[in-house]
Amino acid sequence: MEPVNGVVSNVTRWWPLWIAVGALFSGACSTDEPAAETSERSTTYVPSLTGAQIPSVDLDVHSVPLDQILFDTFDGGSVPLSSSTPDLRARLLDAIPPIDDPRYEGPAGGDWLTPNDLVLGYIAGDQAYAYPFKILNFHEIVNDDLGGIPVLISYCPLCRSGIVYDRRVGDMTLDFSNTSALYESDLVMVDRNTGSYWWQVAGEAIVGQLTGTRLEPLASSVATWETWKSLHPDTMILSRDTGLSRPYEIDPFASFSDQVDAEDFPFPVGEAARDNRLSPSTLVVGVAVDDEHRAYPLPLIAGVANDVIAGAPVVVFVAADGTTAGAFSPLVEEVALRFRVDGDGYVDDVTSSTWTAAGEAVSGELAGTQLQQIPSRTTFWFAYVAAFPDVEIFDR
């Protein structure tokens, strides 16, 4: 495989993951250089490896250069979308299989996790759900309906980006598959309704009919399993019973941040992603209000961030270990509370009530009050700033 613009992806550095993935499509991926392709306006449907029928992508409509979207061929090389063939795209579709029929278990279903394993947490109504990174490593996409909302649980191991989106766009409810392509070293998804390609961290369609359309992020949290379970003792957890055999107990990306901090990205990234205000692998919570973006570096806060974005008060609770965080509106009866750390909890400056990292008051005048969680994205800094280059960093 020839390099793409002088670049060959560093897939071999995290090869253990793709040993498992390769079992799905052994022999399916050609290592021959694909012929250049003329403009494609096909209305044919492409079957993915999971059986989904997906319209062919319209390459005439795009908001980013097609040669910067790279298909991982899982042999140590990559092929740009601009010179890919329909056959190659079809053979790579859902090579990393999404979960379309997720099964859940009670808290005991997470007994195989270590206390410090990370989960992506989402709350639908009164029910909490946990999605272990160790499972998402091998699937990246979960399509589900929770609490009456069609949700997309999305995760890119290369960006450690756990984001929950609303799957509704206009009058359509989208279902998502995996292209096996990356843009800015981040997962590129495809919706099965129009065949449009989506940049995961940005939540934006970048190729095809829906180009320029954005998904609405929903409130979610990244937490250690121990913390999430203590905050939500009745949580449901995504089951390893996915219908596929994968070594979920193994985390091939456990030390991946070291490679990222050396700017040794497995796939090319642009200038914005190399913003050195923070180290590339710094885990941030990104919050947007009226298109104004703020990044909260978890390791540098490790406590609480009281802030205002575009006139809206925001509070971000961050565990002392710098891995668990959630963003909330601090408004209670139209009063914006400010918080300080007190032991393992937080205390507000108005009533001195004690609050948990889940935004619930457990003692004091406001006991029983729940702060409204607000939409956020948790991801490595390089991926967030690539998607939102005008982002400001929280400064105490």
mmCIF file of N, CA and C in Angstrom, residues 52-55 98-100 141-145 150-152 167-168 172-178 189-196 198 215:
data_model
loop_
_atom_site.group_PDB
_atom_site.id
_atom_site.type_symbol
_atom_site.label_atom_id
_atom_site.label_comp_id
_atom_site.label_asym_id
_atom_site.label_seq_id
_atom_site.Cartn_x
_atom_site.Cartn_y
_atom_site.Cartn_z
ATOM 1 N N ALA A 52 -27.082 -4.136 7.055
ATOM 2 C CA ALA A 52 -27.816 -2.896 6.822
ATOM 3 C C ALA A 52 -27.689 -2.482 5.356
ATOM 4 N N GLN A 53 -28.781 -1.990 4.784
ATOM 5 C CA GLN A 53 -28.779 -1.496 3.410
ATOM 6 C C GLN A 53 -28.637 0.026 3.448
ATOM 7 N N ILE A 54 -27.552 0.527 2.904
ATOM 8 C CA ILE A 54 -27.213 1.942 3.040
ATOM 9 C C ILE A 54 -27.057 2.573 1.665
ATOM 10 N N PRO A 55 -27.686 3.731 1.411
ATOM 11 C CA PRO A 55 -27.505 4.396 0.112
ATOM 12 C C PRO A 55 -26.042 4.771 -0.114
ATOM 13 N N PRO A 98 -21.513 -1.829 14.594
ATOM 14 C CA PRO A 98 -22.309 -1.130 15.610
ATOM 15 C C PRO A 98 -23.225 -2.092 16.338
ATOM 16 N N ILE A 99 -23.763 -1.632 17.448
ATOM 17 C CA ILE A 99 -24.744 -2.418 18.207
ATOM 18 C C ILE A 99 -26.118 -1.810 17.948
ATOM 19 N N ASP A 100 -26.988 -2.582 17.311
ATOM 20 C CA ASP A 100 -28.328 -2.102 16.974
ATOM 21 C C ASP A 100 -29.404 -2.649 17.903
ATOM 22 N N ILE A 141 -20.366 2.473 18.031
ATOM 23 C CA ILE A 141 -21.697 3.034 17.789
ATOM 24 C C ILE A 141 -22.757 2.132 18.410
ATOM 25 N N VAL A 142 -23.690 2.757 19.140
ATOM 26 C CA VAL A 142 -24.872 2.053 19.640
ATOM 27 C C VAL A 142 -26.093 2.867 19.235
ATOM 28 N N ASN A 143 -26.986 2.255 18.479
ATOM 29 C CA ASN A 143 -28.265 2.878 18.140
ATOM 30 C C ASN A 143 -29.307 2.364 19.112
ATOM 31 N N ASP A 144 -30.028 3.280 19.771
ATOM 32 C CA ASP A 144 -31.013 2.834 20.757
ATOM 33 C C ASP A 144 -32.116 3.873 20.888
ATOM 34 N N ASP A 145 -33.161 3.499 21.583
ATOM 35 C CA ASP A 145 -34.240 4.408 21.961
ATOM 36 C C ASP A 145 -34.382 4.313 23.471
ATOM 37 N N PRO A 150 -34.710 8.711 20.461
ATOM 38 C CA PRO A 150 -33.750 7.884 19.715
ATOM 39 C C PRO A 150 -32.347 8.447 19.902
ATOM 40 N N VAL A 151 -31.463 7.659 20.481
ATOM 41 C CA VAL A 151 -30.136 8.155 20.846
ATOM 42 C C VAL A 151 -29.048 7.407 20.080
ATOM 43 N N LEU A 152 -27.956 8.115 19.871
ATOM 44 C CA LEU A 152 -26.744 7.556 19.298
ATOM 45 C C LEU A 152 -25.662 7.627 20.359
ATOM 46 N N ARG A 167 -30.737 11.208 17.601
ATOM 47 C CA ARG A 167 -30.659 10.719 16.227
ATOM 48 C C ARG A 167 -31.675 11.382 15.295
ATOM 49 N N ARG A 168 -32.466 12.300 15.835
ATOM 50 C CA ARG A 168 -33.483 12.940 15.004
ATOM 51 C C ARG A 168 -32.918 14.172 14.294
ATOM 52 N N MET A 172 -36.673 13.119 10.127
ATOM 53 C CA MET A 172 -36.041 11.807 10.009
ATOM 54 C C MET A 172 -35.446 11.362 11.339
ATOM 55 N N THR A 173 -35.502 10.071 11.583
ATOM 56 C CA THR A 173 -34.750 9.460 12.671
ATOM 57 C C THR A 173 -33.669 8.611 12.029
ATOM 58 N N LEU A 174 -32.431 9.019 12.227
ATOM 59 C CA LEU A 174 -31.313 8.375 11.550
ATOM 60 C C LEU A 174 -30.822 7.149 12.309
ATOM 61 N N ASP A 175 -30.364 6.170 11.564
ATOM 62 C CA ASP A 175 -29.640 5.031 12.119
ATOM 63 C C ASP A 175 -28.211 5.113 11.590
ATOM 64 N N PHE A 176 -27.256 4.727 12.418
ATOM 65 C CA PHE A 176 -25.862 4.955 12.060
ATOM 66 C C PHE A 176 -25.071 3.658 11.933
ATOM 67 N N SER A 177 -24.143 3.691 10.991
ATOM 68 C CA SER A 177 -23.177 2.627 10.777
ATOM 69 C C SER A 177 -21.778 3.222 10.791
ATOM 70 N N ASN A 178 -20.779 2.357 10.620
ATOM 71 C CA ASN A 178 -19.378 2.766 10.696
ATOM 72 C C ASN A 178 -18.733 2.637 9.324
ATOM 73 N N MET A 189 -18.834 8.376 10.797
ATOM 74 C CA MET A 189 -20.025 7.537 10.790
ATOM 75 C C MET A 189 -20.789 7.763 9.480
ATOM 76 N N VAL A 190 -21.729 6.882 9.176
ATOM 77 C CA VAL A 190 -22.593 7.053 8.019
ATOM 78 C C VAL A 190 -24.026 6.771 8.447
ATOM 79 N N ASP A 191 -24.947 7.630 8.039
ATOM 80 C CA ASP A 191 -26.344 7.331 8.360
ATOM 81 C C ASP A 191 -26.927 6.439 7.267
ATOM 82 N N ARG A 192 -27.761 5.524 7.681
ATOM 83 C CA ARG A 192 -28.329 4.530 6.764
ATOM 84 C C ARG A 192 -29.512 5.080 5.976
ATOM 85 N N ASN A 193 -29.917 6.298 6.294
ATOM 86 C CA ASN A 193 -31.067 6.896 5.629
ATOM 87 C C ASN A 193 -30.683 7.578 4.330
ATOM 88 N N THR A 194 -29.562 8.323 4.350
ATOM 89 C CA THR A 194 -29.146 9.084 3.169
ATOM 90 C C THR A 194 -27.751 8.717 2.676
ATOM 91 N N GLY A 195 -27.010 7.938 3.454
ATOM 92 C CA GLY A 195 -25.633 7.606 3.089
ATOM 93 C C GLY A 195 -24.646 8.715 3.369
ATOM 94 N N SER A 196 -25.067 9.762 4.097
ATOM 95 C CA SER A 196 -24.163 10.872 4.409
ATOM 96 C C SER A 196 -23.127 10.447 5.444
ATOM 97 N N TRP A 198 -20.565 11.400 8.608
ATOM 98 C CA TRP A 198 -20.622 12.288 9.768
ATOM 99 C C TRP A 198 -19.318 12.238 10.550
ATOM 100 N N LEU A 215 -25.959 17.098 14.442
ATOM 101 C CA LEU A 215 -26.725 16.370 15.438
ATOM 102 C C LEU A 215 -26.733 17.157 16.741
#
